[in-house]
Short mmCIF file of C-alpha atoms in Angstrom, two decimals:
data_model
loop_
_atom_site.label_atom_id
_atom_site.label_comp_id
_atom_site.label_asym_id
_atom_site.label_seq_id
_atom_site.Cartn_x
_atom_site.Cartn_y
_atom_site.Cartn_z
CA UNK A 1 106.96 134.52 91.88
CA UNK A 2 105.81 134.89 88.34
CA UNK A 3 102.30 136.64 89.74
CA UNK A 4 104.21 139.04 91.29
CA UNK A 5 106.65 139.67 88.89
CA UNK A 6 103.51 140.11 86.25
CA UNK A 7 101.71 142.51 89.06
CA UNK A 8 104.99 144.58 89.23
CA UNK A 9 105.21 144.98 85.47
CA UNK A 10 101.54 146.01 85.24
CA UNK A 11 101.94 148.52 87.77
CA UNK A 12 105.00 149.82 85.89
CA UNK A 13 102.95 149.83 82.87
CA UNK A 14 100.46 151.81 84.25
CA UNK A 15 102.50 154.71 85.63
CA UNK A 16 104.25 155.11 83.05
CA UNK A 17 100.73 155.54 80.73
CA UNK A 18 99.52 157.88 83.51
CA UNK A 19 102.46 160.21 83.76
CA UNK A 20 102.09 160.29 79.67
CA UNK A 21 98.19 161.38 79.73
CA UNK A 22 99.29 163.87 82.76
CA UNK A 23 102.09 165.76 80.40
CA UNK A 24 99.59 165.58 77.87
CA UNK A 25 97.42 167.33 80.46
CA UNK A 26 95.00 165.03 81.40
CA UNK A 27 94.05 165.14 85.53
CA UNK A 28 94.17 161.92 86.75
CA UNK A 29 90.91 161.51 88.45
CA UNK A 30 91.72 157.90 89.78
CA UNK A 31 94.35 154.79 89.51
CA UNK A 32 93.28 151.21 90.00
CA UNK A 33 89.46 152.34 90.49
CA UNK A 34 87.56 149.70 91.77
CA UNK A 35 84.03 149.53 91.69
CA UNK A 36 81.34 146.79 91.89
CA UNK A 37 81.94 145.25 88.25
CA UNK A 38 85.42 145.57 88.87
CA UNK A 39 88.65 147.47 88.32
CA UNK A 40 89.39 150.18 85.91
CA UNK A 41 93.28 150.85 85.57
CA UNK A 42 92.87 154.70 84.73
CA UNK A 43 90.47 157.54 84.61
CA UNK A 44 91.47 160.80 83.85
CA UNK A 45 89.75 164.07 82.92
CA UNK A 46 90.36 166.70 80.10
CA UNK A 47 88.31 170.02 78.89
CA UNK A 48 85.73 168.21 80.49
CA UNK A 49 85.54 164.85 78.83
CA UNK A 50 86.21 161.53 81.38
CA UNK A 51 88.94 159.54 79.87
CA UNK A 52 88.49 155.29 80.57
CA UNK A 53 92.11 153.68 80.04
CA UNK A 54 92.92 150.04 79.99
CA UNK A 55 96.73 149.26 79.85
CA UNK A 56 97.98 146.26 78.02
CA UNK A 57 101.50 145.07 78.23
CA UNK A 58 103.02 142.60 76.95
CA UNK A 59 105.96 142.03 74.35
CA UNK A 60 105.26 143.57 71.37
CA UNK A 61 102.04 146.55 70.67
CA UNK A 62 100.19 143.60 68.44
CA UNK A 63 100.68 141.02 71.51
CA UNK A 64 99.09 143.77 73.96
CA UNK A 65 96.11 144.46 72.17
CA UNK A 66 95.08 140.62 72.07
CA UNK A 67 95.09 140.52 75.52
CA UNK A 68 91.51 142.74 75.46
CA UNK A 69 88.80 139.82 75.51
CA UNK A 70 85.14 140.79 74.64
CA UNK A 71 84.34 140.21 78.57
CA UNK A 72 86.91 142.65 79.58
CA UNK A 73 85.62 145.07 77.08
CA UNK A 74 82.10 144.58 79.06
CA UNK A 75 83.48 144.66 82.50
CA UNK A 76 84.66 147.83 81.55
CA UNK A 77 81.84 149.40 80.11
CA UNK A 78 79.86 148.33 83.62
CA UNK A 79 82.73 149.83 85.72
CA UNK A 80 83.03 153.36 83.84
CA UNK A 81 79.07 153.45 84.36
CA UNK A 82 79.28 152.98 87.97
CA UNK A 83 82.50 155.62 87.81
CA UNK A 84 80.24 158.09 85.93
CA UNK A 85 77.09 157.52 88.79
CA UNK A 86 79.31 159.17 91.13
CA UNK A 87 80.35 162.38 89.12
CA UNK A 88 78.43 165.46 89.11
CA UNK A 89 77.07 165.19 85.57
CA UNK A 90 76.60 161.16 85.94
CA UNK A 91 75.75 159.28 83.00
CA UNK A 92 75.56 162.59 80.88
CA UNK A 93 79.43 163.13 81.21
CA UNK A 94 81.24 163.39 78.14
CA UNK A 95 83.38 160.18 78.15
CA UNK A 96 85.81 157.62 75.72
CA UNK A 97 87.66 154.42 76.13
CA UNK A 98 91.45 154.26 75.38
CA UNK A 99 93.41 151.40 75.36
CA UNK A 100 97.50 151.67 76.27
CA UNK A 101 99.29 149.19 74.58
CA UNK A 102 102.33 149.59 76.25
CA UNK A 103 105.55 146.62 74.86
CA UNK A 104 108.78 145.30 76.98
CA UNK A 105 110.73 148.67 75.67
CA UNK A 106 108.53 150.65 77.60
CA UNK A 107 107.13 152.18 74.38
CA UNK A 108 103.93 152.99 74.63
CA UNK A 109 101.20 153.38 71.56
CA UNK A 110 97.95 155.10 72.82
CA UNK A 111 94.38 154.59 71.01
CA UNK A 112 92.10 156.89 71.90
CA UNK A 113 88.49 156.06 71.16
CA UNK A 114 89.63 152.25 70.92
CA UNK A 115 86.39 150.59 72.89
CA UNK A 116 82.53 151.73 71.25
CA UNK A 117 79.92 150.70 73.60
#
């Protein structure tokens, strides 16, 4: 029950971070993308610059943002790069990594530029 329950709450999570970027007017470009390296949770797009966006939830903001391990942080970086081989400007797209910390409240603290490659 418990892996459901945490699937559920990370599904929450993540619409609720997606209809933020879209009122901020990001396009969502894809949800739950899933490419060879693996999954990335968000990608939107906005005056032209792909957005990468890994939601964290968990109790508190400082409780989310230890949940990002080194080997996600990689996993990432490989899955955007597949992501970006299929766009029209590929590799040469503008891009960033966010992460969306987002705590049991439903508050949500966005930080843009959060992963460097």
């Amino acid at each position: 029950m418990t892996g459901q329950v945490n699937y559920l709450a990370g599904k929450v999570a993540e619409d609720q971070v997606a209809a933020r970027y879209a009122h901020d007017g990001h396009v969502i470009l894809s949800r739950r993308w899933r490419g060879q390296a693996g999954e990335l949770d968000l990608v939107t797009e906005k005056d032209g610059e792909i957005v990468f966006v890994e939601v964290k939830k968990s109790r508190s903001f400082a409780r989310a943002a230890e949940r990002l391990s080194r080997r996600q942080m990689q996993r990432i970086y490989t899955s955007a790069s597949d992501f970006l081989g299929h766009m029209p400007r590929g590799q040469n797209s503008d891009a960033r990594f966010d992460v969306a910390l987002v705590d049991t409240h439903g508050g949500i603290e966005i930080i843009e530029n959060a992963l460097s490659a």
